[in-house]
Amino acid sequence: MNIPPSAPALLEALRAAVGPAHVLTEGDLTAYELDWRRRYRGKALAVVRPGSTDEVAAVVRACAAHRTSIVPQGGNTGLVGGSVPDASGRQVVLSLQRLHRVRSIDPANLTMTVEAGCVLQAAQEAAAQQGLLLPLSLAAEGSCTIGGNLATNAGGTQVLRYGNARELCLGLEVVTASGDIWSGLAGLRKDNTGYDLRHLFIGSEGTLGIITAATLKLYPQPAARLTALAALPSLAAAVDLLQLTQARLGAGLTGFEVMNAFSLELVAKHFPQIPRPLPPAAWTVLLEQSDTESTEHARSLFEATLEAALEQGLIEDAAIAESIEQSRQLWHLRESIPLAQAEEGLNIKHDISVPVSRIPAFVAETDAEIARRFPGARLVDFGHLGDGNLHYNVQAPEGADPAAFLREHEHEINAVVYDAVVRHGGSISAEHGIGALKRDELEARKSPVALGLMRAIKQALDPEGLLNPGRVLRV
Amino acid sequence: MNIPPSAPALLEALRAAVGPAHVLTEGDLTAYELDWRRRYRGKALAVVRPGSTDEVAAVVRACAAHRTSIVPQGGNTGLVGGSVPDASGRQVVLSLQRLHRVRSIDPANLTMTVEAGCVLQAAQEAAAQQGLLLPLSLAAEGSCTIGGNLATNAGGTQVLRYGNARELCLGLEVVTASGDIWSGLAGLRKDNTGYDLRHLFIGSEGTLGIITAATLKLYPQPAARLTALAALPSLAAAVDLLQLTQARLGAGLTGFEVMNAFSLELVAKHFPQIPRPLPPAAWTVLLEQSDTESTEHARSLFEATLEAALEQGLIEDAAIAESIEQSRQLWHLRESIPLAQAEEGLNIKHDISVPVSRIPAFVAETDAEIARRFPGARLVDFGHLGDGNLHYNVQAPEGADPAAFLREHEHEINAVVYDAVVRHGGSISAEHGIGALKRDELEARKSPVALGLMRAIKQALDPEGLLNPGRVLRV
């Protein structure tokens, strides 16, 4: 391993900054060095665990003085290899996990201020204890952190109503590349005093600054939440159903997930114990309604809306959950798709978005091209239709070796999918970010003007290239 | 006047870029050179009116080649002197007014793409023709433009539900300082492919790039809109009423405006013909509800909610509009406050925000300090309480000469107000921006780290300082 000559002096400075117990250099550091999908394994010079914002700033200054680059890390649950060190053994992993306090909740302002290392679920629970809702929700919520959610602009299942992590953030505290602290934790819904630094740091994946705390929007808890499942003849019908339900339920529509037939076949195959209230259909939609009045009100609205959809021929059948337990089961069905895929074997994942109106054409064209070029390949299409976001995944043909299929065809299949995405005015990373995984795809497909602006900003805010180098942009 | 030696060559290049008819150098250019509040009168070298994005780019390149700075201008309705040239006679005003097309509306994606010079009201009407709602609404909507709305991140009366202009924008087309075109007009609700350039240009007041078009979010038109007025004993009660109505109406609450007693006294004095459905109270709140079901449903929800507020002692009296005409009249009452103020004479305006929970303390403390230091000064406090945004305005004492009062005390009164704002974690410009008017206040009060980051970004994106120099930041 290639240890830089200044390592001992840097480690000394880091120990002085955070205390020797919080500078890890030995033992099993896999939890910090290996990403969640096990595709990126690096080697850190040290894992540093500061306990305060001042300590984060001191760590950054020490690293800057020794020209050592920093990989900020929250829950390390990202899907694009953005939070683990490279293999050089020269990078410092800066873990935010000890900054996990909920600093304050202001019910009258509907805000909470939490530190970056606070686990999303802990933040949700702290809000719920005050009768309030932090409406960011995603599969990793039990271990992902608020800092990581903001650094990657996390999405999830309630974006349709409440927006991405970005839309839920009113203020930030950030340590800059020079080790200064920007204290921008305002709980203001209106503030037009200069450039929006907040939105620049959000989604920058730790390459422009290190988020140490955030002020988040909260909402009153809805009085009721109700879930329904609908069977549809086509994806075009799903787009029409979305329009219909948006008009009738307004902001009450908090979830609208689509699943193709094969997604649910896979769930039935690998998890036969999960109840399936509707017979197989070309497409199945899960709808969630949140209501400020009552379960009865939500139910009668749902019934009238689905009745209208039935009359218009948009849906073939529908079932409204009769209980909270049934609602949970419907979500469980939806959330079991990625797990069923994993049981079926390795697959090629895409997290894409196109305008909602283009989804049917995108899927029809891309399905056809994949069928033509990779006979037998099986498509697991599901996702957040309300946001135009599909997890458009490709599974090897029945009986084929998934690993071999992936090795041979991943690059080509990515090209088919991403070319179609660009043709339909979409994004090659809707909610997962760029990290290391999609950096070269981004450089190949993003407009040179946008890339030039991004590079100018990176150069302006991190001129030495110390913050998460090689992620999002090439060094 | 100090005309630069290269002026003839530049004018030649501009005429070549946009056609001689669209390079104005003679005649009455007051509409372009004087701001709406008539506080800033400049002198342009020329007013250039490009007709396409390519022409905007050509104008920028011509100006860059001649090191001539550019003042982008939309409807010229701003309140902080951000869109008129300085007095040097060396700046080019780039008017976006000829770029006024609605390029497209996508009902299934709930988006519209409009050019920067499109008047807000025209965009609203184009959406309404498709049965859709563009929920940006402000007093200047008949003449302000989408480009200006985004460049200044406009607010208005529906921010509580739909957010600022920023939150309504999904994509931008921008001409950079080097005359390149960034085509970022995606209609995507999820796109995590690199730094959020969109949010950097929004609110940058034409100092980082020139917005030429935008893709905006649309919403289904609500089935009903209903307005109510409530009389309250205190501002603290108004904050409690806000919490109560947010919990009961959820996203249905689309307006929550407060007015102090003196605001409505001024309206009664100068516009006695406007009906006032409630007797005078310490504070009056206007509530607006938008409902996806029906007027009847909205009314019964309003009645139950206001009944509960009455029982809790939060309100003393309330009136729900009986018709659309009555709803209009209630809004008219609220919107007449600035006009009544103008009738009463010059006054010292502040557009501030603090966390909603701090509003009562902020107003109590600041009212008391102004009463103590400027005996007889009259406070016109009103605004968007739901966003923590008050127009906290100070009128000269009864019988005093308003102009003399303003001349003598404006600076000192600003200091009292802005010091209190900073003490309460607020913003000295909630929705109007910085422009020329508040630039020095911003430099004095914003954190040096934030200012340093802003300067680095300005330097990165506009190294020659050609775009609206001296606005937001000192040159």
mmCIF file of C-alpha atoms in Angstrom, chain A residues 106-110 152-157 159 161 164 166-167 174 176 180-183 186-205 207-208 217 220-221 239 242-243 246-251 291-293 297 301 353-358 384 386-389 424-434 442 446-447 449-458 460-461 471-473, chain B residues 106-110 152-157 159 161 164 166-167 174 176 180-183 186-205 207-208 217 220-221 239 242-243 246-251 291-293 297 301 353-358 384 386-389 424-434 442 446-447 449-458 460-461 471-473:
data_model
loop_
_atom_site.group_PDB
_atom_site.id
_atom_site.type_symbol
_atom_site.label_atom_id
_atom_site.label_comp_id
_atom_site.label_asym_id
_atom_site.label_seq_id
_atom_site.Cartn_x
_atom_site.Cartn_y
_atom_site.Cartn_z
ATOM 1 C CA ASP A 106 -40.050 24.086 16.473
ATOM 2 C CA PRO A 107 -43.687 22.942 16.120
ATOM 3 C CA ALA A 108 -45.073 26.426 15.449
ATOM 4 C CA ASN A 109 -42.559 26.920 12.643
ATOM 5 C CA LEU A 110 -42.963 23.305 11.465
ATOM 6 C CA THR A 152 -27.461 12.845 -2.499
ATOM 7 C CA ASN A 153 -30.854 14.593 -2.642
ATOM 8 C CA ALA A 154 -32.645 11.377 -1.720
ATOM 9 C CA GLY A 155 -36.058 10.604 -3.200
ATOM 10 C CA GLY A 156 -38.265 7.767 -2.018
ATOM 11 C CA THR A 157 -41.949 7.046 -2.011
ATOM 12 C CA VAL A 159 -41.814 12.724 -3.523
ATOM 13 C CA ARG A 161 -46.526 15.087 -2.553
ATOM 14 C CA ASN A 164 -37.167 15.240 -2.716
ATOM 15 C CA ARG A 166 -33.936 19.042 -1.387
ATOM 16 C CA GLU A 167 -37.474 20.381 -1.086
ATOM 17 C CA VAL A 174 -21.649 23.151 6.089
ATOM 18 C CA THR A 176 -16.220 24.208 3.419
ATOM 19 C CA ASP A 180 -14.655 27.257 7.474
ATOM 20 C CA ILE A 181 -18.125 26.751 8.894
ATOM 21 C CA TRP A 182 -21.075 28.197 6.998
ATOM 22 C CA SER A 183 -23.904 28.548 9.509
ATOM 23 C CA ALA A 186 -32.297 29.318 9.027
ATOM 24 C CA GLY A 187 -35.808 27.946 9.424
ATOM 25 C CA LEU A 188 -37.189 30.377 6.850
ATOM 26 C CA ARG A 189 -39.590 29.615 4.042
ATOM 27 C CA LYS A 190 -38.673 32.860 2.311
ATOM 28 C CA ASP A 191 -35.166 34.258 2.160
ATOM 29 C CA ASN A 192 -33.953 36.086 -0.929
ATOM 30 C CA THR A 193 -30.583 37.303 0.264
ATOM 31 C CA GLY A 194 -28.148 36.203 -2.385
ATOM 32 C CA TYR A 195 -27.192 32.987 -4.111
ATOM 33 C CA ASP A 196 -28.830 29.810 -2.860
ATOM 34 C CA LEU A 197 -25.836 28.058 -1.337
ATOM 35 C CA ARG A 198 -28.084 25.473 0.248
ATOM 36 C CA HIS A 199 -29.224 24.019 -3.057
ATOM 37 C CA LEU A 200 -25.664 23.975 -4.339
ATOM 38 C CA PHE A 201 -24.465 21.759 -1.492
ATOM 39 C CA ILE A 202 -27.573 19.561 -1.617
ATOM 40 C CA GLY A 203 -27.018 16.846 -4.198
ATOM 41 C CA SER A 204 -23.315 17.630 -4.611
ATOM 42 C CA GLU A 205 -22.402 14.282 -3.007
ATOM 43 C CA THR A 207 -17.714 17.214 -3.438
ATOM 44 C CA LEU A 208 -18.295 20.890 -2.566
ATOM 45 C CA LYS A 217 -39.578 21.163 6.994
ATOM 46 C CA PRO A 220 -48.862 17.958 10.472
ATOM 47 C CA GLN A 221 -49.463 14.204 10.659
ATOM 48 C CA VAL A 239 -50.711 7.853 -16.775
ATOM 49 C CA LEU A 242 -52.491 9.489 -12.325
ATOM 50 C CA GLN A 243 -54.072 12.576 -13.894
ATOM 51 C CA GLN A 246 -54.282 14.096 -8.969
ATOM 52 C CA ALA A 247 -57.283 16.148 -9.995
ATOM 53 C CA ARG A 248 -59.625 14.427 -7.520
ATOM 54 C CA LEU A 249 -57.346 13.931 -4.524
ATOM 55 C CA GLY A 250 -54.993 16.874 -4.988
ATOM 56 C CA ALA A 251 -52.237 16.879 -2.381
ATOM 57 C CA ASP A 291 -56.256 12.668 4.526
ATOM 58 C CA THR A 292 -56.520 15.502 7.041
ATOM 59 C CA GLU A 293 -60.090 14.551 7.993
ATOM 60 C CA HIS A 297 -63.507 10.518 4.295
ATOM 61 C CA LEU A 301 -62.985 9.701 -1.835
ATOM 62 C CA SER A 353 -36.730 9.447 -15.071
ATOM 63 C CA VAL A 354 -38.519 10.877 -18.093
ATOM 64 C CA PRO A 355 -41.484 13.261 -18.234
ATOM 65 C CA VAL A 356 -44.545 11.352 -17.024
ATOM 66 C CA SER A 357 -46.203 11.843 -20.404
ATOM 67 C CA ARG A 358 -43.299 10.046 -22.124
ATOM 68 C CA HIS A 384 -42.595 6.055 -8.736
ATOM 69 C CA GLY A 386 -46.006 10.042 -10.141
ATOM 70 C CA ASP A 387 -42.465 11.418 -10.363
ATOM 71 C CA GLY A 388 -41.684 9.979 -13.788
ATOM 72 C CA ASN A 389 -39.135 7.764 -12.040
ATOM 73 C CA HIS A 424 -37.140 11.232 -24.224
ATOM 74 C CA GLY A 425 -35.706 14.192 -22.339
ATOM 75 C CA GLY A 426 -34.957 12.212 -19.193
ATOM 76 C CA SER A 427 -32.308 11.671 -16.552
ATOM 77 C CA ILE A 428 -29.914 8.752 -16.209
ATOM 78 C CA SER A 429 -30.004 9.107 -12.431
ATOM 79 C CA ALA A 430 -33.349 10.109 -11.015
ATOM 80 C CA GLU A 431 -32.690 9.618 -7.317
ATOM 81 C CA HIS A 432 -29.508 7.615 -6.709
ATOM 82 C CA GLY A 433 -26.960 10.208 -7.815
ATOM 83 C CA ILE A 434 -23.731 9.849 -9.782
ATOM 84 C CA LEU A 442 -22.555 11.607 -16.996
ATOM 85 C CA LYS A 446 -24.486 15.722 -20.037
ATOM 86 C CA SER A 447 -24.200 18.882 -22.110
ATOM 87 C CA VAL A 449 -22.035 23.690 -21.126
ATOM 88 C CA ALA A 450 -23.496 22.122 -17.976
ATOM 89 C CA LEU A 451 -20.309 20.155 -17.331
ATOM 90 C CA GLY A 452 -18.263 23.324 -17.816
ATOM 91 C CA LEU A 453 -20.378 25.187 -15.273
ATOM 92 C CA MET A 454 -20.096 22.300 -12.828
ATOM 93 C CA ARG A 455 -16.311 22.191 -13.179
ATOM 94 C CA ALA A 456 -16.068 25.953 -12.671
ATOM 95 C CA ILE A 457 -18.089 25.647 -9.454
ATOM 96 C CA LYS A 458 -16.018 22.717 -8.188
ATOM 97 C CA ALA A 460 -14.225 27.739 -7.131
ATOM 98 C CA LEU A 461 -15.319 25.964 -3.952
ATOM 99 C CA ARG A 471 -17.051 11.476 -7.657
ATOM 100 C CA VAL A 472 -19.644 13.263 -9.824
ATOM 101 C CA LEU A 473 -16.822 14.825 -11.874
ATOM 102 C CA ASP B 106 -47.718 19.034 -21.189
ATOM 103 C CA PRO B 107 -50.893 18.261 -19.219
ATOM 104 C CA ALA B 108 -49.961 14.646 -18.438
ATOM 105 C CA ASN B 109 -46.615 15.797 -17.037
ATOM 106 C CA LEU B 110 -48.194 18.850 -15.369
ATOM 107 C CA THR B 152 -35.608 37.188 -8.169
ATOM 108 C CA ASN B 153 -37.275 34.013 -6.815
ATOM 109 C CA ALA B 154 -40.603 35.800 -6.494
ATOM 110 C CA GLY B 155 -42.952 34.972 -3.634
ATOM 111 C CA GLY B 156 -46.522 36.180 -3.433
ATOM 112 C CA THR B 157 -49.678 34.972 -1.784
ATOM 113 C CA VAL B 159 -46.158 30.322 -1.167
ATOM 114 C CA ARG B 161 -48.981 25.863 -0.314
ATOM 115 C CA ASN B 164 -41.719 30.366 -4.143
ATOM 116 C CA ARG B 166 -37.962 28.513 -7.156
ATOM 117 C CA GLU B 167 -40.113 25.577 -6.085
ATOM 118 C CA VAL B 174 -29.780 30.129 -19.555
ATOM 119 C CA THR B 176 -24.001 32.216 -19.595
ATOM 120 C CA ASP B 180 -23.042 29.881 -24.237
ATOM 121 C CA ILE B 181 -26.527 28.440 -23.985
ATOM 122 C CA TRP B 182 -27.251 25.965 -21.210
ATOM 123 C CA SER B 183 -30.298 23.956 -22.314
ATOM 124 C CA ALA B 186 -36.086 19.220 -18.405
ATOM 125 C CA GLY B 187 -39.597 18.623 -17.131
ATOM 126 C CA LEU B 188 -38.374 16.150 -14.513
ATOM 127 C CA ARG B 189 -39.363 15.949 -10.878
ATOM 128 C CA LYS B 190 -36.352 13.811 -10.113
ATOM 129 C CA ASP B 191 -32.932 14.355 -11.620
ATOM 130 C CA ASN B 192 -29.802 13.751 -9.581
ATOM 131 C CA THR B 193 -27.151 14.210 -12.230
ATOM 132 C CA GLY B 194 -24.710 16.680 -10.747
ATOM 133 C CA TYR B 195 -24.834 20.134 -9.206
ATOM 134 C CA ASP B 196 -28.166 21.912 -9.268
ATOM 135 C CA LEU B 197 -27.384 24.720 -11.697
ATOM 136 C CA ARG B 198 -31.057 25.649 -11.861
ATOM 137 C CA HIS B 199 -31.226 26.733 -8.237
ATOM 138 C CA LEU B 200 -28.000 28.676 -8.596
ATOM 139 C CA PHE B 201 -29.386 30.842 -11.389
ATOM 140 C CA ILE B 202 -32.778 31.223 -9.709
ATOM 141 C CA GLY B 203 -32.592 34.140 -7.301
ATOM 142 C CA SER B 204 -29.223 35.341 -8.596
ATOM 143 C CA GLU B 205 -30.842 38.490 -10.030
ATOM 144 C CA THR B 207 -25.658 38.324 -11.982
ATOM 145 C CA LEU B 208 -24.673 34.758 -12.945
ATOM 146 C CA LYS B 217 -44.773 22.908 -12.536
ATOM 147 C CA PRO B 220 -54.870 20.673 -11.356
ATOM 148 C CA GLN B 221 -57.249 23.603 -10.816
ATOM 149 C CA VAL B 239 -49.692 31.732 15.069
ATOM 150 C CA LEU B 242 -52.132 28.920 11.643
ATOM 151 C CA GLN B 243 -51.166 25.658 13.367
ATOM 152 C CA GLN B 246 -52.647 23.663 8.855
ATOM 153 C CA ALA B 247 -53.506 20.519 10.808
ATOM 154 C CA ARG B 248 -57.178 20.583 9.762
ATOM 155 C CA LEU B 249 -56.944 21.759 6.161
ATOM 156 C CA GLY B 250 -53.499 20.435 5.250
ATOM 157 C CA ALA B 251 -52.518 21.471 1.750
ATOM 158 C CA ASP B 291 -60.565 22.303 -2.274
ATOM 159 C CA THR B 292 -60.442 19.426 -4.735
ATOM 160 C CA GLU B 293 -64.036 18.381 -3.979
ATOM 161 C CA HIS B 297 -67.066 20.611 1.264
ATOM 162 C CA LEU B 301 -64.463 22.311 6.645
ATOM 163 C CA SER B 353 -39.004 37.021 7.441
ATOM 164 C CA VAL B 354 -38.371 35.277 10.736
ATOM 165 C CA PRO B 355 -39.404 31.773 11.858
ATOM 166 C CA VAL B 356 -43.191 31.768 12.285
ATOM 167 C CA SER B 357 -42.770 30.940 15.965
ATOM 168 C CA ARG B 358 -40.708 34.128 16.485
ATOM 169 C CA HIS B 384 -47.809 36.325 4.642
ATOM 170 C CA GLY B 386 -47.873 31.372 6.874
ATOM 171 C CA ASP B 387 -44.391 31.945 5.408
ATOM 172 C CA GLY B 388 -43.054 33.989 8.330
ATOM 173 C CA ASN B 389 -42.933 36.940 5.933
ATOM 174 C CA HIS B 424 -34.556 36.390 15.637
ATOM 175 C CA GLY B 425 -32.800 34.314 12.976
ATOM 176 C CA GLY B 426 -34.547 36.036 10.080
ATOM 177 C CA SER B 427 -33.916 37.471 6.637
ATOM 178 C CA ILE B 428 -33.682 41.145 5.654
ATOM 179 C CA SER B 429 -35.167 40.321 2.267
ATOM 180 C CA ALA B 430 -37.828 37.645 2.291
ATOM 181 C CA GLU B 431 -39.120 37.947 -1.253
ATOM 182 C CA HIS B 432 -37.949 41.183 -2.910
ATOM 183 C CA GLY B 433 -34.268 40.332 -3.288
ATOM 184 C CA ILE B 434 -31.160 42.473 -2.850
ATOM 185 C CA LEU B 442 -26.355 42.378 2.912
ATOM 186 C CA LYS B 446 -24.499 38.250 5.968
ATOM 187 C CA SER B 447 -21.862 35.908 7.335
ATOM 188 C CA VAL B 449 -18.253 32.712 4.964
ATOM 189 C CA ALA B 450 -21.482 32.974 2.959
ATOM 190 C CA LEU B 451 -20.287 36.159 1.246
ATOM 191 C CA GLY B 452 -16.975 34.489 0.452
ATOM 192 C CA LEU B 453 -18.747 31.531 -1.159
ATOM 193 C CA MET B 454 -20.993 33.883 -3.142
ATOM 194 C CA ARG B 455 -18.001 35.885 -4.414
ATOM 195 C CA ALA B 456 -16.192 32.693 -5.421
ATOM 196 C CA ILE B 457 -19.252 31.577 -7.406
ATOM 197 C CA LYS B 458 -19.643 34.973 -9.088
ATOM 198 C CA ALA B 460 -16.271 31.390 -11.388
ATOM 199 C CA LEU B 461 -19.336 32.011 -13.565
ATOM 200 C CA ARG B 471 -26.194 44.067 -7.799
ATOM 201 C CA VAL B 472 -26.349 41.539 -4.955
ATOM 202 C CA LEU B 473 -22.578 41.813 -4.500
#
